[in-house]
PDB file of C-alpha atoms in Angstrom:
ATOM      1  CA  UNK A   1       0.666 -28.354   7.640  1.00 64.00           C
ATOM      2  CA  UNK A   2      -2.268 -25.023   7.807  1.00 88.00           C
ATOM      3  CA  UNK A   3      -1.102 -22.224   9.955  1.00 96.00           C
ATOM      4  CA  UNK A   4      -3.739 -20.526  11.609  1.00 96.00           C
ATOM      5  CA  UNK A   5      -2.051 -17.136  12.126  1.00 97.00           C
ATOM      6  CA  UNK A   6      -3.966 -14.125  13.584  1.00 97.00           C
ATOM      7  CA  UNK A   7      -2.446 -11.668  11.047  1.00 98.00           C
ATOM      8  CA  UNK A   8      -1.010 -11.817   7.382  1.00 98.00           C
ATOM      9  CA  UNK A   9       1.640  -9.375   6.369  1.00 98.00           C
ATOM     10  CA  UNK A  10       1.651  -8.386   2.868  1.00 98.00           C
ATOM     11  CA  UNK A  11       4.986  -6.359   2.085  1.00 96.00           C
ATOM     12  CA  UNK A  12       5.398  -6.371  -1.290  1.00 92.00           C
ATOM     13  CA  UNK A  13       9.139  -6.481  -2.398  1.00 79.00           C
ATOM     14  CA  UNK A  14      12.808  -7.752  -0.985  1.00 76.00           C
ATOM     15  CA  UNK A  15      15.942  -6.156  -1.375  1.00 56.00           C
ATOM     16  CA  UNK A  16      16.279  -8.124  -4.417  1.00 59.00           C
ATOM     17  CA  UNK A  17      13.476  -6.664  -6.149  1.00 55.00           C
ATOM     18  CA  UNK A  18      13.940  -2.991  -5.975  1.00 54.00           C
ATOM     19  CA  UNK A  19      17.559  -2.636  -7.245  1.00 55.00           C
ATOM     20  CA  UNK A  20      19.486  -3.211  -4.240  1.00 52.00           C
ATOM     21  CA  UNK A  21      17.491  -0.456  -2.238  1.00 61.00           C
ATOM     22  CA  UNK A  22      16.014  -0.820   0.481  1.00 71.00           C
ATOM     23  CA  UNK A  23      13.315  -3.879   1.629  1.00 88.00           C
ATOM     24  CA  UNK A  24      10.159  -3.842   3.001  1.00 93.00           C
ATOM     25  CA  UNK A  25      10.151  -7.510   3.933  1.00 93.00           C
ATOM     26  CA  UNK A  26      13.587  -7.433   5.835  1.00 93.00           C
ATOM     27  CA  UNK A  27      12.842  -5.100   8.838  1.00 94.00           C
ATOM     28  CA  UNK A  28       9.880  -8.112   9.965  1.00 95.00           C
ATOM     29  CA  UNK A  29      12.481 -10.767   9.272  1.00 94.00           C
ATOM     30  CA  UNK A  30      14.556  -8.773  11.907  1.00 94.00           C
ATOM     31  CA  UNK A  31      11.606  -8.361  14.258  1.00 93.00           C
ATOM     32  CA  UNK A  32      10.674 -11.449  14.510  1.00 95.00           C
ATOM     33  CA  UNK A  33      11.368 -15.064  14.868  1.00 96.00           C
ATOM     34  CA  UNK A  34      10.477 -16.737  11.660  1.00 97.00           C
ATOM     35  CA  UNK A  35      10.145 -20.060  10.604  1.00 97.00           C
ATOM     36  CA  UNK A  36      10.322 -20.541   6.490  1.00 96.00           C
ATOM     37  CA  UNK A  37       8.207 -23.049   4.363  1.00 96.00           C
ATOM     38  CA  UNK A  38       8.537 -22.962   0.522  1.00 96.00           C
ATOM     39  CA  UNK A  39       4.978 -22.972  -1.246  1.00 96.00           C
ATOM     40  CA  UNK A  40       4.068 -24.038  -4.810  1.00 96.00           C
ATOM     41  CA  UNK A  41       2.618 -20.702  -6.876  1.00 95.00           C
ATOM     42  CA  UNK A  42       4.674 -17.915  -4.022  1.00 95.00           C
ATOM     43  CA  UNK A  43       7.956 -16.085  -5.241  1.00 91.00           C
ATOM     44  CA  UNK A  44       9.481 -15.980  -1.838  1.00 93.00           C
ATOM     45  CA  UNK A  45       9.187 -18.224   1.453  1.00 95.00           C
ATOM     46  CA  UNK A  46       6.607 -17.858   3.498  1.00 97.00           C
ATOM     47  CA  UNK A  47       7.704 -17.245   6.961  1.00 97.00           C
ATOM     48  CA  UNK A  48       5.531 -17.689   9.862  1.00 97.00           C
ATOM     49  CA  UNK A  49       5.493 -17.768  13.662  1.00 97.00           C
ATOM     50  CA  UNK A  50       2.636 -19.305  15.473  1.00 95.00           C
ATOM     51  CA  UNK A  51       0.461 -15.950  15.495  1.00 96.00           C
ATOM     52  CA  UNK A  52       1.862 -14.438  12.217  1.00 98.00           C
ATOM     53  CA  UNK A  53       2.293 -15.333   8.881  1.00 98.00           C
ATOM     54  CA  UNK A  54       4.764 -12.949   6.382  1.00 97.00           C
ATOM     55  CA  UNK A  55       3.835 -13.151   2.578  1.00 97.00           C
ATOM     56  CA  UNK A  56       5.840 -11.221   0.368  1.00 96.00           C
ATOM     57  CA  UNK A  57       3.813 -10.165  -2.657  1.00 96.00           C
ATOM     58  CA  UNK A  58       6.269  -8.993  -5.308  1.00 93.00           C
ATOM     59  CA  UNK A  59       5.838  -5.680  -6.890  1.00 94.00           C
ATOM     60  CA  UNK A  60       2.610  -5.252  -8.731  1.00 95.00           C
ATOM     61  CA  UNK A  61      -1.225  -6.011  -8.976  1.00 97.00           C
ATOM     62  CA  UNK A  62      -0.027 -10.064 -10.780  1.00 97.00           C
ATOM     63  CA  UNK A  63       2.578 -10.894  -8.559  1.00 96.00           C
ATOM     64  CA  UNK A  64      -0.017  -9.662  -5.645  1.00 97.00           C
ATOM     65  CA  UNK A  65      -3.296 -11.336  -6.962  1.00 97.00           C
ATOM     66  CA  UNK A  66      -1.098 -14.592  -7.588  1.00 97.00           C
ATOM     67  CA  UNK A  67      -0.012 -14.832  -3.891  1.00 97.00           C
ATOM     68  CA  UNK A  68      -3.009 -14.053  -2.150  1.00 98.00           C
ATOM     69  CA  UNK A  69      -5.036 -16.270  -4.386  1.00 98.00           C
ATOM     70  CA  UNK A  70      -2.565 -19.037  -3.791  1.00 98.00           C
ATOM     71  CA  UNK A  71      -2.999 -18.402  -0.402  1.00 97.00           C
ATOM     72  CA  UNK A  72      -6.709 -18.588  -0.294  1.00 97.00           C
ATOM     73  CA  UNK A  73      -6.830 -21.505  -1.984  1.00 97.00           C
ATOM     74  CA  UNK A  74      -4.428 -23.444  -0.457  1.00 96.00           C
ATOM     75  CA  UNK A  75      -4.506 -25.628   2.267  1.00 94.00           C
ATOM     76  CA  UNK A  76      -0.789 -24.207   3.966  1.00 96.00           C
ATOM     77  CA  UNK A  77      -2.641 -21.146   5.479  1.00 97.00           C
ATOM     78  CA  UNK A  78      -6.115 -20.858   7.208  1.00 97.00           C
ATOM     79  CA  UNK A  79      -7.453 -17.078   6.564  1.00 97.00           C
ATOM     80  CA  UNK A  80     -10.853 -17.548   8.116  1.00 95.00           C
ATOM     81  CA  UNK A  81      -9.819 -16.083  11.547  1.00 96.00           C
ATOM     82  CA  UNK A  82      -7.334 -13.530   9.969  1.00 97.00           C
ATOM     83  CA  UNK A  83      -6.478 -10.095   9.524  1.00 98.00           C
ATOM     84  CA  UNK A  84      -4.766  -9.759   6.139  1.00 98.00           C
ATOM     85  CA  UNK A  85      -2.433  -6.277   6.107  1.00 98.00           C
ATOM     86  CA  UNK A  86      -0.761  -4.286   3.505  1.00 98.00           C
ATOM     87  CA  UNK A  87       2.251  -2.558   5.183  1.00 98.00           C
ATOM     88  CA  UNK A  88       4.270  -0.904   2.553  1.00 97.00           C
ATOM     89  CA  UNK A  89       5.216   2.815   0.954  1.00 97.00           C
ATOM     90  CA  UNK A  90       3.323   4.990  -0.839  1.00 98.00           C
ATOM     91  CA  UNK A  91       3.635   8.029  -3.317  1.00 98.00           C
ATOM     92  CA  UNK A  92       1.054  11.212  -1.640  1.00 98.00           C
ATOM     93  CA  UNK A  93      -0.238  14.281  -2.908  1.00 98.00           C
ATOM     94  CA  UNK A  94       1.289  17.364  -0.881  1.00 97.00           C
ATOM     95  CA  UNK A  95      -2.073  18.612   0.117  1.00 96.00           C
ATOM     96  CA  UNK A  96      -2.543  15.514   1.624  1.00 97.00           C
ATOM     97  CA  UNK A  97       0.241  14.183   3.583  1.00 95.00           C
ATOM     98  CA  UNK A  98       3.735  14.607   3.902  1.00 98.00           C
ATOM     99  CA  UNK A  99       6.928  12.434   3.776  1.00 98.00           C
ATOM    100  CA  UNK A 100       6.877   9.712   6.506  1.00 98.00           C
ATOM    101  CA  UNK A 101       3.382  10.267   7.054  1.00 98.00           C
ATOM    102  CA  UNK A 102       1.153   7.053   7.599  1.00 98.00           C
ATOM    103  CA  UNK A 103      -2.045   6.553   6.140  1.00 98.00           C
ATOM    104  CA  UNK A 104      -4.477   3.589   6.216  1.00 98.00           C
ATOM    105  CA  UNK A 105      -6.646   3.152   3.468  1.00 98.00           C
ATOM    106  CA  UNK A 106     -10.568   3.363   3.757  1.00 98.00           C
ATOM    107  CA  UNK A 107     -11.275   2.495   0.195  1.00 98.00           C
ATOM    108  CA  UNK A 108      -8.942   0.668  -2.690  1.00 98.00           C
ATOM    109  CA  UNK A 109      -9.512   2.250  -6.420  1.00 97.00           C
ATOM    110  CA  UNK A 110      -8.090   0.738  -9.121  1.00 97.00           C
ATOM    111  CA  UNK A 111      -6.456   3.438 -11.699  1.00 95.00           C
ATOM    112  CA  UNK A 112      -5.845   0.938 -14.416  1.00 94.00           C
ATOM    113  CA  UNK A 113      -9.202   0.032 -15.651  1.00 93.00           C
ATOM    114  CA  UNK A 114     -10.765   2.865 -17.990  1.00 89.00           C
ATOM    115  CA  UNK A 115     -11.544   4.094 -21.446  1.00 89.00           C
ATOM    116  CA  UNK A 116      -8.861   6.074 -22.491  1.00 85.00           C
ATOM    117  CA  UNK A 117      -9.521   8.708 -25.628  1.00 86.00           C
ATOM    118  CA  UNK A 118      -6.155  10.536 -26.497  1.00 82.00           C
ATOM    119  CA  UNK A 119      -6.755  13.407 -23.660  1.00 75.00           C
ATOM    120  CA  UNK A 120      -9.922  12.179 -21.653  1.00 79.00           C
ATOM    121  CA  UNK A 121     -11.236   8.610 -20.008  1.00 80.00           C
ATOM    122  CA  UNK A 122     -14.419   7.286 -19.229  1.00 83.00           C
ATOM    123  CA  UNK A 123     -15.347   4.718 -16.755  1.00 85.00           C
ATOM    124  CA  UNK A 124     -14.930   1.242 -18.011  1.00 86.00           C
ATOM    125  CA  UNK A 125     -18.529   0.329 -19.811  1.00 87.00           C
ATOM    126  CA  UNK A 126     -18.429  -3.287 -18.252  1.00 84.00           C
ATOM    127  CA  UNK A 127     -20.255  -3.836 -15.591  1.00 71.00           C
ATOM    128  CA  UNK A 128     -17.877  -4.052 -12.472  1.00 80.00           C
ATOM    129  CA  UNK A 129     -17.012  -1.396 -10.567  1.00 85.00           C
ATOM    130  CA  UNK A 130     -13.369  -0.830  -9.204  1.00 95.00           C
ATOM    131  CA  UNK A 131     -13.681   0.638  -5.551  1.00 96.00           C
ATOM    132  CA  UNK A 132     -13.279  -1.144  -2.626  1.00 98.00           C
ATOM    133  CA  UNK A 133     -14.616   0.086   0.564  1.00 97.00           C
ATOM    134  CA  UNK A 134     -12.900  -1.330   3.541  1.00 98.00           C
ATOM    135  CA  UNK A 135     -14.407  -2.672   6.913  1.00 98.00           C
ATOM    136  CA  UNK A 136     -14.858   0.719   9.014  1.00 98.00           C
ATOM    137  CA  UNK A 137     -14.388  -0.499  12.310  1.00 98.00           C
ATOM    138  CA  UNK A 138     -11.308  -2.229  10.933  1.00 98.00           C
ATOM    139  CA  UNK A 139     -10.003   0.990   9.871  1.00 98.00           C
ATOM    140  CA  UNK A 140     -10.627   2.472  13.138  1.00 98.00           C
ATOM    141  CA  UNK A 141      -8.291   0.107  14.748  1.00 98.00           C
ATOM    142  CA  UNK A 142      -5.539  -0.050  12.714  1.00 98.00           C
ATOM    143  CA  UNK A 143      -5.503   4.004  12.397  1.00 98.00           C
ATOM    144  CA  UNK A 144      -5.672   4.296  16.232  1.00 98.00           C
ATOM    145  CA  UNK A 145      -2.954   2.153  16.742  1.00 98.00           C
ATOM    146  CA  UNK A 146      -0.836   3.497  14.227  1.00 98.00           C
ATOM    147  CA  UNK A 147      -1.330   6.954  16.606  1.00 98.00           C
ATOM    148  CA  UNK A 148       0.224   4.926  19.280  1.00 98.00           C
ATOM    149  CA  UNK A 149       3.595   5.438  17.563  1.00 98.00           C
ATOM    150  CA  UNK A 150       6.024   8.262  17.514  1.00 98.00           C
ATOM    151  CA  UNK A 151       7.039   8.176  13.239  1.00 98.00           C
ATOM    152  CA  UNK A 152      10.701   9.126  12.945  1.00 98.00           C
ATOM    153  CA  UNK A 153      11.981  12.202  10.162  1.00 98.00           C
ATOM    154  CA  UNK A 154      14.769  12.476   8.614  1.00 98.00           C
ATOM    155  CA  UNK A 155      17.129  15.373   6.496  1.00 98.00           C
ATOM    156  CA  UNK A 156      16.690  14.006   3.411  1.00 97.00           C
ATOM    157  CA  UNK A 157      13.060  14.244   3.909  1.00 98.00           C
ATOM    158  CA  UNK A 158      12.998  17.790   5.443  1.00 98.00           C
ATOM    159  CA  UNK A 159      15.233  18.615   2.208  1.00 97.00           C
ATOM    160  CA  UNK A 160      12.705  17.447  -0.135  1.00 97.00           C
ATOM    161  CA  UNK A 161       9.932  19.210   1.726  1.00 97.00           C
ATOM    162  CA  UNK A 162      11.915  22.367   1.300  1.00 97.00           C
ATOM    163  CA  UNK A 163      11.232  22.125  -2.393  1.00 96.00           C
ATOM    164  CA  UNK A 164       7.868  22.309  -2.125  1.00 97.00           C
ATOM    165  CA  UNK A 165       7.495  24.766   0.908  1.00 96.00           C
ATOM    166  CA  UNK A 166       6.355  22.094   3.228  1.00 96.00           C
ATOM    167  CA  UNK A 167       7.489  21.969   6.901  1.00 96.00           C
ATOM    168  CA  UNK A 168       5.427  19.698   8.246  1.00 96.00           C
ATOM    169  CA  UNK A 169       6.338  16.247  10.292  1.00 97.00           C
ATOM    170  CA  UNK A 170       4.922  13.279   9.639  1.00 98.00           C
ATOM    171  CA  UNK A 171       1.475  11.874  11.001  1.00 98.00           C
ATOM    172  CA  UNK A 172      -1.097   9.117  10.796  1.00 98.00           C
ATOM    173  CA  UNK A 173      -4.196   9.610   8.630  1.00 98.00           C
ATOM    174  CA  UNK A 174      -7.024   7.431   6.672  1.00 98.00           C
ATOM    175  CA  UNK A 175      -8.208   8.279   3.115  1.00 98.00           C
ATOM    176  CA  UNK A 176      -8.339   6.095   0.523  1.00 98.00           C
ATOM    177  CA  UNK A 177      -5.462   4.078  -1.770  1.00 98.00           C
ATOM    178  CA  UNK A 178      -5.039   4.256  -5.381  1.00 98.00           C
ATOM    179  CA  UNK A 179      -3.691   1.073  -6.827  1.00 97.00           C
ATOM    180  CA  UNK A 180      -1.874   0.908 -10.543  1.00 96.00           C
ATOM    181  CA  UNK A 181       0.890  -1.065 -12.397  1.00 95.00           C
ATOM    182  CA  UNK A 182       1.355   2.317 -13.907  1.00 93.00           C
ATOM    183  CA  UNK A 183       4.361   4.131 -12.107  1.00 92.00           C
ATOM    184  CA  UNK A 184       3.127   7.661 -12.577  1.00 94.00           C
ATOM    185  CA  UNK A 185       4.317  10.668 -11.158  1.00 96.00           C
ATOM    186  CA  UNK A 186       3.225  14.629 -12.463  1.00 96.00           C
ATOM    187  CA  UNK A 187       0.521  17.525 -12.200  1.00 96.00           C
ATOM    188  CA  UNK A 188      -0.959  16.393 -15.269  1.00 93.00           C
ATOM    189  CA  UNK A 189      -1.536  12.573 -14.861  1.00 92.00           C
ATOM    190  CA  UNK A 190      -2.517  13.276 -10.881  1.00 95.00           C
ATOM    191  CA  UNK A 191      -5.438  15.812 -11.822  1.00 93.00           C
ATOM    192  CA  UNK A 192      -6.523  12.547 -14.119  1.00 91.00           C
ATOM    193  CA  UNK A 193      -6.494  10.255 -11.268  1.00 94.00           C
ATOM    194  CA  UNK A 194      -8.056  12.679  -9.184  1.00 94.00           C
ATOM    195  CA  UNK A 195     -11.030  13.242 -11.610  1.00 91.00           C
ATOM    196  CA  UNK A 196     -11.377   9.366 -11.683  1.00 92.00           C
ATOM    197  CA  UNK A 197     -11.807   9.395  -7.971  1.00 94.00           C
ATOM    198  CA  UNK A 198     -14.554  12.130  -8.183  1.00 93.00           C
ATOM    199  CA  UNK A 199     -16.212   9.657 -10.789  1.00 90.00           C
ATOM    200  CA  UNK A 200     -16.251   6.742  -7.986  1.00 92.00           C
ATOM    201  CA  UNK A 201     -17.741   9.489  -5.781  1.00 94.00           C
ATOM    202  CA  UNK A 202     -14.186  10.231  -3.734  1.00 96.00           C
ATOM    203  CA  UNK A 203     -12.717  13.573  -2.780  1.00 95.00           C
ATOM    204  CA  UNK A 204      -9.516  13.034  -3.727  1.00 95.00           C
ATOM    205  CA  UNK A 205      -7.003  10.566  -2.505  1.00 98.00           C
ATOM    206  CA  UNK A 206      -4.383  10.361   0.335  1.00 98.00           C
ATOM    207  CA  UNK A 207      -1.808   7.544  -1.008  1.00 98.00           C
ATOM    208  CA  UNK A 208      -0.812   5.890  -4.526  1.00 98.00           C
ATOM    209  CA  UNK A 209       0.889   2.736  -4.628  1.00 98.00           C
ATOM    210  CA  UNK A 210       1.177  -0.289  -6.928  1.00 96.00           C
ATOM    211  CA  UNK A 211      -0.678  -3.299  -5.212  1.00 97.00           C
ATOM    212  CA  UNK A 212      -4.002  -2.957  -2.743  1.00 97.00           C
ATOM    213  CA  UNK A 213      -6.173  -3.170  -6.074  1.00 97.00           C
ATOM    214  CA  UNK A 214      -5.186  -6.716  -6.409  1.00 97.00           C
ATOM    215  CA  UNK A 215      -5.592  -7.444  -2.774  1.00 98.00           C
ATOM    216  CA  UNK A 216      -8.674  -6.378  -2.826  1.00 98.00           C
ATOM    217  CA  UNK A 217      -9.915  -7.992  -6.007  1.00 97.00           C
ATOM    218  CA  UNK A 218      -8.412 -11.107  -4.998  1.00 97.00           C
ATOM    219  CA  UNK A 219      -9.556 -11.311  -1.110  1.00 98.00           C
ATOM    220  CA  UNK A 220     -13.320 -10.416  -2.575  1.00 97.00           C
ATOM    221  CA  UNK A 221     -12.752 -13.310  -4.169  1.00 97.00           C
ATOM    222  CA  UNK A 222     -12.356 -15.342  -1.763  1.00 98.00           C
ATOM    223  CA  UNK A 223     -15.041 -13.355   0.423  1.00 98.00           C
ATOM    224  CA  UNK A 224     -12.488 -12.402   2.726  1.00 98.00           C
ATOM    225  CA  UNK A 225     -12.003  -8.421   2.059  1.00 98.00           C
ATOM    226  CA  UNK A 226     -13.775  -7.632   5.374  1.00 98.00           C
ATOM    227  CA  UNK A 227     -10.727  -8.909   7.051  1.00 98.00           C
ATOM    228  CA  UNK A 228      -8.161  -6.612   4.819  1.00 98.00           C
ATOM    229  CA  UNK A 229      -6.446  -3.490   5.836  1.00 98.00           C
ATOM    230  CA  UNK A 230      -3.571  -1.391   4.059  1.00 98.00           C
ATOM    231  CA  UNK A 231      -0.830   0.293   6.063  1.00 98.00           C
ATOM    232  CA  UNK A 232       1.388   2.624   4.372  1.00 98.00           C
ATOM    233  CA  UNK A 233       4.107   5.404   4.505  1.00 98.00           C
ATOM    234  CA  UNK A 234       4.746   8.478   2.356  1.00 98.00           C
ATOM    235  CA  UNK A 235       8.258   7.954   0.633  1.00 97.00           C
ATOM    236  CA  UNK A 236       7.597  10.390  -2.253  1.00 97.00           C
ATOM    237  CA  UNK A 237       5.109  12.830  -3.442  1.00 98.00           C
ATOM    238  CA  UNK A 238       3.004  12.084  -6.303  1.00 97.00           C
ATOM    239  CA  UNK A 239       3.738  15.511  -8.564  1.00 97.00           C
ATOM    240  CA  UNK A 240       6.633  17.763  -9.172  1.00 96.00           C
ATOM    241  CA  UNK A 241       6.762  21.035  -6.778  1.00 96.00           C
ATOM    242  CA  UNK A 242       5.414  24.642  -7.968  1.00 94.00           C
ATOM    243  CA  UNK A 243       7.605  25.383 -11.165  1.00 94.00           C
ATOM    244  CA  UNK A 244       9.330  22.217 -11.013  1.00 95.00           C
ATOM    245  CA  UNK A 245      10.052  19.410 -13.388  1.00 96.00           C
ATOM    246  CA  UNK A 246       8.729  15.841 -12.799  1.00 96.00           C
ATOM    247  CA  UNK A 247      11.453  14.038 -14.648  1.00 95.00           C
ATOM    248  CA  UNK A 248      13.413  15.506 -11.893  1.00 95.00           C
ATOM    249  CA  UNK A 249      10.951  14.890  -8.841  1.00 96.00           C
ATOM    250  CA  UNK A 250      10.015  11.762  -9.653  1.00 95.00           C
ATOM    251  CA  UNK A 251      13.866  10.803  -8.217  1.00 93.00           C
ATOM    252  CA  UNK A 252      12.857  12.769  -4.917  1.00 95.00           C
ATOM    253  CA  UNK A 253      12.952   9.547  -2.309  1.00 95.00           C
ATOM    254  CA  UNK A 254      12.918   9.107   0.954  1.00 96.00           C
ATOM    255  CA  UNK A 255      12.965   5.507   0.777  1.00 93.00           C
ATOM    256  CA  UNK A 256      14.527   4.580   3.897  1.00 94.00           C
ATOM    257  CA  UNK A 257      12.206   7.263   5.909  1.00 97.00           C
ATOM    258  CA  UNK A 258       8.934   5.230   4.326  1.00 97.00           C
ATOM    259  CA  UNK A 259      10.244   1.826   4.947  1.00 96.00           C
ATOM    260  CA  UNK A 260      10.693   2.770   8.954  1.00 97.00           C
ATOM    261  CA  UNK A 261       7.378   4.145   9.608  1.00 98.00           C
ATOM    262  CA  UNK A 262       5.923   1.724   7.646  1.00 98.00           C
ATOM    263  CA  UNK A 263       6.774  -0.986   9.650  1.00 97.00           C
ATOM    264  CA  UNK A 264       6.585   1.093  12.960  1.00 98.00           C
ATOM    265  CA  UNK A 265       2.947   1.658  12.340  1.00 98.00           C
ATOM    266  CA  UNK A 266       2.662  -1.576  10.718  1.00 98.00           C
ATOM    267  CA  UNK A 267       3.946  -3.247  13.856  1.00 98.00           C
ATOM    268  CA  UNK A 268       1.922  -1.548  16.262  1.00 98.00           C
ATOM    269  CA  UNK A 269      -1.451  -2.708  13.930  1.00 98.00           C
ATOM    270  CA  UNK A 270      -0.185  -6.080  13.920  1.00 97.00           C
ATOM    271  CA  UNK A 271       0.520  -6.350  17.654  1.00 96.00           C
ATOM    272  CA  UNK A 272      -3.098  -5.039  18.141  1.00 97.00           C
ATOM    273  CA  UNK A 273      -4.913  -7.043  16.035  1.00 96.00           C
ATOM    274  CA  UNK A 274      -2.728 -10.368  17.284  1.00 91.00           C
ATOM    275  CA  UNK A 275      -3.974  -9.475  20.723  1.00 79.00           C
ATOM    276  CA  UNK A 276      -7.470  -8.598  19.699  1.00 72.00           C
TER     277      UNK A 276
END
């Protein structure tokens, strides 16, 4: 059997990964009307219609780089004809974007590759870089159908806001992605990241999350990163609020709120793309 599927989706974890919460690989099973095929070297099914193919990653840059590399090289799924997209949620900065906010990514920067020495870094002194620039006009599309969507809100999100004196709703933007195994949340480690950004020659960065870096590595690869885009929603903010503490913060969530619009925006991407 090879699938020829217009799009890949790439969520990255079931319920059963994330401690019972909530999944970003159920609300497509719900959408949709998947088939299932078990494949040698993939953690879950992979579920496909005639159009789309589902791949759930698993959390993290090896669970992510084993899956898409599996798929690449395999002979279940043809990727030369498709669009392979991220749709997941994100930690933000609060200058950037706000809860249940939608971004899609531009560029991919790997956090996890650096010199570290006790309270500085330097770039790694190996000869690869670790920035990603996506396909532009790609971009393009999938940020101006996101727009086509209206995002929902929610209390728990307007309660978080509160904390940090934001009232605004959420929207769809494009900036770029950091990806890291490292969970990290604070003032402190963000300014880092940040100042690794400036070093790749970014202003900044609009969403954090734990898997494009290995997407991107691995679709390179496989010259196939031209066809990638990542879709994702703001659950949580990256850093405490003004006077706050992050051991606290980092429990801020609005899970549920990031899944939705998420898959809203991711839907609307998808649908494009499939009829493109």
């Amino acid at each position: 059997m090879s699938l020829e599927p217009a799009v890949v989706v790439l969520p990255a974890f079931a319920q059963d990964d994330n401690d019972g919460d909530a999944s970003e690989v159920a609300p497509w099973l719900e959408a949709y009307d998947f088939a299932s095929t078990d494949v040698d070297g993939l953690a879950q099914p992979l579920y496909h219609t005639d159009d789309i193919v589902l791949a759930p990653t698993g959390i993290g840059k090896a669970p992510t780089a084993t899956t898409i590399a599996t798929l690449a090289a395999g002979d279940t799924v043809s990727l030369d004809d498709a669009t392979m997209v991220t749709v997941g949620i994100a930690g933000a900065p609060p200058s950037v974007g706000t809860l249940g906010s939608v971004f899609v990514a531009d560029a991919v920067v790997d956090w996890d590759p650096k010199i570290r020495l006790d309270d500085a870094f330097e770039l790694p002194r190996w000869n690869t870089e670790y920035l990603w620039e996506l396909d532009p006009d790609l971009v393009e599309r999938a940020a101006a159908a996101a727009r086509t969507v209206e995002l929902a809100d929610s209390d728990r999100a307007r309660a978080i806001r509160e904390r940090y004196g934001d009232d605004r709703s959420p929207t769809v933007g494009v900036g770029p992605t950091i990806g890291s195994d490292e969970l990290y949340h604070g003032r402190e480690i963000t300014a880092e990241v940040e100042r690794l950004c400036a070093a790749y020659g970014l202003d900044g960065f609009a969403t954090t999350e734990m898997e494009s870096a290995a997407t991107a590595v691995a679709l390179e690869r496989f010259g196939l990163l031209d066809q990638y885009v990542s879709v994702r929603s703001v659950s949580n903010f990256d850093r405490e609020p003004p006077g706050g503490d992050p051991v606290e913060s980092i429990d801020a969530l609005a899970f549920d709120l990031g899944v939705e619009n998420a898959v809203t925006a991711g839907r609307a991407v998808v649908d494009a793309l499939r009829d493109a």
